[in-house]
GROMACS .gro file of N, CA and C in nm:
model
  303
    1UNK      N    1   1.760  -1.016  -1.379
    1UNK     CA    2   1.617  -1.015  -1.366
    1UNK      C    3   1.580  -0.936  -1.240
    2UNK      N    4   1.525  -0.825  -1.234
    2UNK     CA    5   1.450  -0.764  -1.153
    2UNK      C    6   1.369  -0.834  -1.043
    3UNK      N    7   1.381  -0.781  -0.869
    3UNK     CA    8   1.274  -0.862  -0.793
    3UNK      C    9   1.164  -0.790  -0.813
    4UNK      N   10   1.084  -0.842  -0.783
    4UNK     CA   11   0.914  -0.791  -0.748
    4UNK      C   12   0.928  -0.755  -0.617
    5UNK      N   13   0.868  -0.593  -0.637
    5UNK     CA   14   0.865  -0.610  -0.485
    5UNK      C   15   0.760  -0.633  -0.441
    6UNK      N   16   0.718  -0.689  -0.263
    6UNK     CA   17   0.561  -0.701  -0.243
    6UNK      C   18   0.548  -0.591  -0.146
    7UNK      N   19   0.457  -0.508  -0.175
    7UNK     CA   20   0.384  -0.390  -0.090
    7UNK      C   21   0.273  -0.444   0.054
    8UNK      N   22   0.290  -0.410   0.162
    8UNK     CA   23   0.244  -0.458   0.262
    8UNK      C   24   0.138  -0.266   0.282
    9UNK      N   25   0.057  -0.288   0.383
    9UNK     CA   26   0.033  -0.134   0.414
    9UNK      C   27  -0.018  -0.084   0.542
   10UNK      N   28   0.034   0.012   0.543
   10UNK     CA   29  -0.012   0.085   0.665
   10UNK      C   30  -0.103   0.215   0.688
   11UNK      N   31  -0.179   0.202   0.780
   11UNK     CA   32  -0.327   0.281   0.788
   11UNK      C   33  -0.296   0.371   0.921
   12UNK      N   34  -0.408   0.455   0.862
   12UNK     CA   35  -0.440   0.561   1.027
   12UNK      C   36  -0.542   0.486   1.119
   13UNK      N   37  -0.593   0.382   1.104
   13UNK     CA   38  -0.695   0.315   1.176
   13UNK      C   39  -0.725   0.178   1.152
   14UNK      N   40  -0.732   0.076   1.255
   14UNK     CA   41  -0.754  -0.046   1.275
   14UNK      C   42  -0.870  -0.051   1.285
   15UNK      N   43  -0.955  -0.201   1.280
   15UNK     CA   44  -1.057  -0.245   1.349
   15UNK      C   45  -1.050  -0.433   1.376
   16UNK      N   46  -1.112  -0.452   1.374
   16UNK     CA   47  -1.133  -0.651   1.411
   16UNK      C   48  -1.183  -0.727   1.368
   17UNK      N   49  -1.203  -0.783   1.291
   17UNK     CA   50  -1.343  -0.865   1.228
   17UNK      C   51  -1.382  -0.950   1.319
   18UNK      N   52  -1.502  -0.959   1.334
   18UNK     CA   53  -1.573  -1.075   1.462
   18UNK      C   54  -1.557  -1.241   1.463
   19UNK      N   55  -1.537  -1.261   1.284
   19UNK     CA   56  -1.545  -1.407   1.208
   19UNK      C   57  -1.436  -1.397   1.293
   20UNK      N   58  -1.320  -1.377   1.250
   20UNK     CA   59  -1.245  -1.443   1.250
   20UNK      C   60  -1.112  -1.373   1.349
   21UNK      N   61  -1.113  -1.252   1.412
   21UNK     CA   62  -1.064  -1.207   1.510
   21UNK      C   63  -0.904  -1.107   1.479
   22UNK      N   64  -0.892  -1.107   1.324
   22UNK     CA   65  -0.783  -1.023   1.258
   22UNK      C   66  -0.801  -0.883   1.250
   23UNK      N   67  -0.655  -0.849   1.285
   23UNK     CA   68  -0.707  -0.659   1.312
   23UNK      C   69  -0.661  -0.658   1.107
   24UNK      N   70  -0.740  -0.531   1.082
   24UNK     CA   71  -0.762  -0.515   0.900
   24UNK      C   72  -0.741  -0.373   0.920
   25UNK      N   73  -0.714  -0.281   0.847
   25UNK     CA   74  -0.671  -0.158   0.823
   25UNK      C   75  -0.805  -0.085   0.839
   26UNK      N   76  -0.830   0.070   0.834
   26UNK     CA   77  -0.928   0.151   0.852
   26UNK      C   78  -0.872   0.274   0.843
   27UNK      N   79  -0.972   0.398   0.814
   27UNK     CA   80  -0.901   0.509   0.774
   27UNK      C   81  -0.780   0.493   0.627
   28UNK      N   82  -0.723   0.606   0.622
   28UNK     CA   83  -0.669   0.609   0.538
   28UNK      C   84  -0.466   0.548   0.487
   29UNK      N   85  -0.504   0.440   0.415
   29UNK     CA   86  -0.386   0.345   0.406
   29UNK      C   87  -0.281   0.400   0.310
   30UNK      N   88  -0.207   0.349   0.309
   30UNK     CA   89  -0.066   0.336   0.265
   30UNK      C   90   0.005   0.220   0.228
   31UNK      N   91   0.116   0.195   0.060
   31UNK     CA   92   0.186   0.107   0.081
   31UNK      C   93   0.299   0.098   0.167
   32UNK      N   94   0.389   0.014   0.174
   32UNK     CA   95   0.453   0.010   0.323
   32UNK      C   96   0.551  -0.091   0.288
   33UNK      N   97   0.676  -0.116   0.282
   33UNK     CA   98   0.773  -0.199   0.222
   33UNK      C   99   0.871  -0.275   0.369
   34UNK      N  100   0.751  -0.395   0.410
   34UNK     CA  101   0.820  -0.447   0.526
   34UNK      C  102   0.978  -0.428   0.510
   35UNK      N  103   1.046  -0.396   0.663
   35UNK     CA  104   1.157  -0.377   0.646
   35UNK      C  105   1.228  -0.205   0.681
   36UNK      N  106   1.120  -0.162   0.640
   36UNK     CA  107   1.138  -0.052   0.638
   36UNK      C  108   1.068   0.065   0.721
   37UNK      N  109   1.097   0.179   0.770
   37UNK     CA  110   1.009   0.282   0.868
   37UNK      C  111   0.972   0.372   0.792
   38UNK      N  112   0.917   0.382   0.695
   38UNK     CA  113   0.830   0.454   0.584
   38UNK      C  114   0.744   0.427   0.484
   39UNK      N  115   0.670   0.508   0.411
   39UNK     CA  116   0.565   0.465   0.369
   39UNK      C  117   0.630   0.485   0.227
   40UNK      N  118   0.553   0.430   0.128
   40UNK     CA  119   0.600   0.448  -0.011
   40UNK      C  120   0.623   0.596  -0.079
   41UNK      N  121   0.526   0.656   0.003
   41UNK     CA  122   0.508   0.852  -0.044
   41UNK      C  123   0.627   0.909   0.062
   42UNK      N  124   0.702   0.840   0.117
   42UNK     CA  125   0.794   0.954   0.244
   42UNK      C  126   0.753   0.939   0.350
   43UNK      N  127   0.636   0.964   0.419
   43UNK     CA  128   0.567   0.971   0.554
   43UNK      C  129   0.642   0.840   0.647
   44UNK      N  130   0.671   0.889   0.779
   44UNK     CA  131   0.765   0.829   0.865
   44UNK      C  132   0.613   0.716   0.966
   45UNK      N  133   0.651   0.607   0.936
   45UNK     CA  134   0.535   0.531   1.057
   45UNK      C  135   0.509   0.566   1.173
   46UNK      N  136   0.597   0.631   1.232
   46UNK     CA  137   0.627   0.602   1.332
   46UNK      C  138   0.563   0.765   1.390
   47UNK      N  139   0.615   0.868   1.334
   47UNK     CA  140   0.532   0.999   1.404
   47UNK      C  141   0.410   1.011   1.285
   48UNK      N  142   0.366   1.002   1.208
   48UNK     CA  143   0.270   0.973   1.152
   48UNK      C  144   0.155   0.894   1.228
   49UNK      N  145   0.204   0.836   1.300
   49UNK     CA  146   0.128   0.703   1.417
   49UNK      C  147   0.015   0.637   1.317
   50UNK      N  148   0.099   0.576   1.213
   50UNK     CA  149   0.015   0.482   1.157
   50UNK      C  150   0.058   0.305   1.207
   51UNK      N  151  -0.024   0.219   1.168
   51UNK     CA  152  -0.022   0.097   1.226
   51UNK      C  153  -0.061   0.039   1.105
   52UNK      N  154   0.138  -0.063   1.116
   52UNK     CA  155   0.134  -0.130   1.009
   52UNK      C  156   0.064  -0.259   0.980
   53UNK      N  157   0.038  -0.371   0.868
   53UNK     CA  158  -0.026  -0.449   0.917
   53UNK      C  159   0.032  -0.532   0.768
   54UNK      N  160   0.170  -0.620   0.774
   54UNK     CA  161   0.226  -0.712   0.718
   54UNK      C  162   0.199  -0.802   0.650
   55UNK      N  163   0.055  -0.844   0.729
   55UNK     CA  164   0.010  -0.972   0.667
   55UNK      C  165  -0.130  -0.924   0.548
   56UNK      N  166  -0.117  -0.786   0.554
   56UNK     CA  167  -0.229  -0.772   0.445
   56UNK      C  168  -0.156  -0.735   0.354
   57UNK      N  169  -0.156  -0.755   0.179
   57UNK     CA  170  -0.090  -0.682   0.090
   57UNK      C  171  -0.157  -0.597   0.015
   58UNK      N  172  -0.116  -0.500  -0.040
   58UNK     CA  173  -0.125  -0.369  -0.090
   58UNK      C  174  -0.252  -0.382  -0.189
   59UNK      N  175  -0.285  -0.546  -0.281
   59UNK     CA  176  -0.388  -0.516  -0.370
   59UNK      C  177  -0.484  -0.541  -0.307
   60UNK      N  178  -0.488  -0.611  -0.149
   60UNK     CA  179  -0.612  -0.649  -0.061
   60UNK      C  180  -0.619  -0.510   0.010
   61UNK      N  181  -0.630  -0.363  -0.029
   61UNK     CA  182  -0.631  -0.267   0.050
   61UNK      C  183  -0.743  -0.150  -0.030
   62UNK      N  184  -0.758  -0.210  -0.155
   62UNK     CA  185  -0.876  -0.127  -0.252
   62UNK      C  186  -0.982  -0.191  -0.208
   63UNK      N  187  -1.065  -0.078  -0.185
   63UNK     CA  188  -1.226  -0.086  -0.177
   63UNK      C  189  -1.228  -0.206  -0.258
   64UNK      N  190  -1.240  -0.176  -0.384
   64UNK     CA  191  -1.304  -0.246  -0.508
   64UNK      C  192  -1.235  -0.413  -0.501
   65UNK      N  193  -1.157  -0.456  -0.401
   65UNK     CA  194  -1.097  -0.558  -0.419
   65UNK      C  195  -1.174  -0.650  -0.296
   66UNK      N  196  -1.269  -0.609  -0.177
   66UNK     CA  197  -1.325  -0.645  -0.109
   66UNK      C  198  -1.246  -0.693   0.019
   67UNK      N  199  -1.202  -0.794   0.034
   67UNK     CA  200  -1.130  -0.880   0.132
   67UNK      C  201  -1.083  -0.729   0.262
   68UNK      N  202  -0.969  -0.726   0.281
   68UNK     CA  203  -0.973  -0.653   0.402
   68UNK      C  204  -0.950  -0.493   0.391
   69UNK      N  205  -1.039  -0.458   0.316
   69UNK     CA  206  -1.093  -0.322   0.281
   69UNK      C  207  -1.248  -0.273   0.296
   70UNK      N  208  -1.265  -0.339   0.346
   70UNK     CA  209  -1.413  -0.318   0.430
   70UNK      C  210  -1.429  -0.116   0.472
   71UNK      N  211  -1.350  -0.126   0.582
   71UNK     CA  212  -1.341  -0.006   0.636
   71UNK      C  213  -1.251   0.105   0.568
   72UNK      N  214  -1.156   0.061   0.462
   72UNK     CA  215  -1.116   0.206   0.412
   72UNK      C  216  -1.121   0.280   0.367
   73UNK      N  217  -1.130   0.448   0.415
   73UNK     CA  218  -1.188   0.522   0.319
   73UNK      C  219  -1.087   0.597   0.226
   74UNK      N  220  -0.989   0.621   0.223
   74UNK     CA  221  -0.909   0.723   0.162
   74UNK      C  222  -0.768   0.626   0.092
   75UNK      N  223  -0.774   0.556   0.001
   75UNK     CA  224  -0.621   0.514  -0.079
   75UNK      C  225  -0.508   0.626  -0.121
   76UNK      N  226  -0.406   0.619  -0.019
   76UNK     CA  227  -0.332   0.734  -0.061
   76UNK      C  228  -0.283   0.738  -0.191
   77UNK      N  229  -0.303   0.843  -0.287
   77UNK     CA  230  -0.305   0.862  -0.415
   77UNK      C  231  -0.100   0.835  -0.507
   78UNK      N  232  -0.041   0.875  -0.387
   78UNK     CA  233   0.111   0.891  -0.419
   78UNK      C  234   0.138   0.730  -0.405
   79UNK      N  235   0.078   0.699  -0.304
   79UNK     CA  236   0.108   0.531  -0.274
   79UNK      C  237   0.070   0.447  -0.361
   80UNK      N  238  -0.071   0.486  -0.406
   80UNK     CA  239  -0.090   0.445  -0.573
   80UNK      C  240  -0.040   0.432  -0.682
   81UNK      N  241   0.047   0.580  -0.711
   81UNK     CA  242   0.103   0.584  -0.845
   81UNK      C  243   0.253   0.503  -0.826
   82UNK      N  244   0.277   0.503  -0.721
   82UNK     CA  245   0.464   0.381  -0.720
   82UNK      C  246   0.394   0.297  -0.672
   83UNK      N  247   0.332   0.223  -0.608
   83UNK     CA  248   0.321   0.074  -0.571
   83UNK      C  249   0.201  -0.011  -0.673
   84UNK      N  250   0.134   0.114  -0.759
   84UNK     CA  251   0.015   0.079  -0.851
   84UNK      C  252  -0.089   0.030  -0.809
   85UNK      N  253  -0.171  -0.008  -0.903
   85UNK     CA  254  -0.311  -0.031  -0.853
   85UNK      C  255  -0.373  -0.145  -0.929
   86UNK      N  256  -0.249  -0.205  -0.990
   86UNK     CA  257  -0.316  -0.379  -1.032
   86UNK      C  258  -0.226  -0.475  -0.982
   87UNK      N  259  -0.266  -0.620  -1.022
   87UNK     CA  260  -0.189  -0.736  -0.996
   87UNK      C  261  -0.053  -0.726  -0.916
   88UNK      N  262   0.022  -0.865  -0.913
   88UNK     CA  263   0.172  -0.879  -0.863
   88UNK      C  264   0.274  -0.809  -0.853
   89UNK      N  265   0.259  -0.774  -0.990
   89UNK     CA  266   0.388  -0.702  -1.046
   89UNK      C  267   0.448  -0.531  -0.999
   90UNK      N  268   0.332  -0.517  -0.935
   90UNK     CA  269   0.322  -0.357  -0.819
   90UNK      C  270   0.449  -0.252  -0.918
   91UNK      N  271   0.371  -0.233  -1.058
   91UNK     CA  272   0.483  -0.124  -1.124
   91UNK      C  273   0.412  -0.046  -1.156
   92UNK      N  274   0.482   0.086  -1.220
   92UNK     CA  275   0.364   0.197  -1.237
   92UNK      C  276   0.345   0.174  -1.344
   93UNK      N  277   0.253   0.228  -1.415
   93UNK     CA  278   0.157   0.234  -1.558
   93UNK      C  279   0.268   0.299  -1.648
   94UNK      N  280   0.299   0.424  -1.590
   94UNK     CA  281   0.369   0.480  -1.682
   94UNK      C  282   0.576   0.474  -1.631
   95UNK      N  283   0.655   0.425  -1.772
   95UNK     CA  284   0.772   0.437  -1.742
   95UNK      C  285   0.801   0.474  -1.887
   96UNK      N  286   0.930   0.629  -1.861
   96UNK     CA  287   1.001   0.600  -1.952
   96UNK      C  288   1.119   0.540  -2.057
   97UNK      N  289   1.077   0.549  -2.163
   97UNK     CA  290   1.180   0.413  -2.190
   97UNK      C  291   1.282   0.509  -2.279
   98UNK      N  292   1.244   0.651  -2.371
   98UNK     CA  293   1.349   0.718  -2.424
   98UNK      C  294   1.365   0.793  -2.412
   99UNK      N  295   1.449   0.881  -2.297
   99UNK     CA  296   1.420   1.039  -2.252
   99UNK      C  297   1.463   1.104  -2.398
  100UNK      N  298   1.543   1.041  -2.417
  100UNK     CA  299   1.570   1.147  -2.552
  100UNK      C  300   1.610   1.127  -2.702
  101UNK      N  301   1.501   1.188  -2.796
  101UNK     CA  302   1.515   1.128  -2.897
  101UNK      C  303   1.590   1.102  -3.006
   0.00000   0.00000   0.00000
């Protein structure tokens, strides 16, 4: 049986919320596979100087999902297509199943 993996992400920009005093992503994010010094597309954290942020996961990072996506403007598109863009199961839409017929 296959694990799930869980996608964490990392942004070009932080901010704070006042409620409640948690730094939330800003600018343009990335999935991010705690554990690791890269982003799901290649890009290195570290000279990239993005700032990771663990405790948010990858489906709390879409606009359209509200919670701590307030401030982001740009979902990196590559980080999208491997970490996906619905529920738990963070798989892509498309897999093949018979390269050849």
């Amino acid at each position: 049986m296959a694990r799930t993996k869980r996608y964490a992400v990392a942004a070009s920009g932080r901010w704070t919320d006042e409620e409640d005093g948690r730094r939330l992503p800003a600018g343009e994010v990335h999935a991010w596979e705690p554990g690791t010094n890269q982003t799901v597309c290649g890009l290195s954290i570290s000279r990239s100087e993005l700032t990771r942020f663990s405790g948010i996961t990858w489906q709390d990072a879409f606009p359209e999902s509200g919670g701590a996506a307030d401030r982001v403007q740009r979902v990196c598109p590559r980080c999208a297509s491997v970490a996906g863009r619905r529920g738990p199961d963070a798989r892509p839409r498309w897999q093949r199943t018979r390269p050849r017929p």
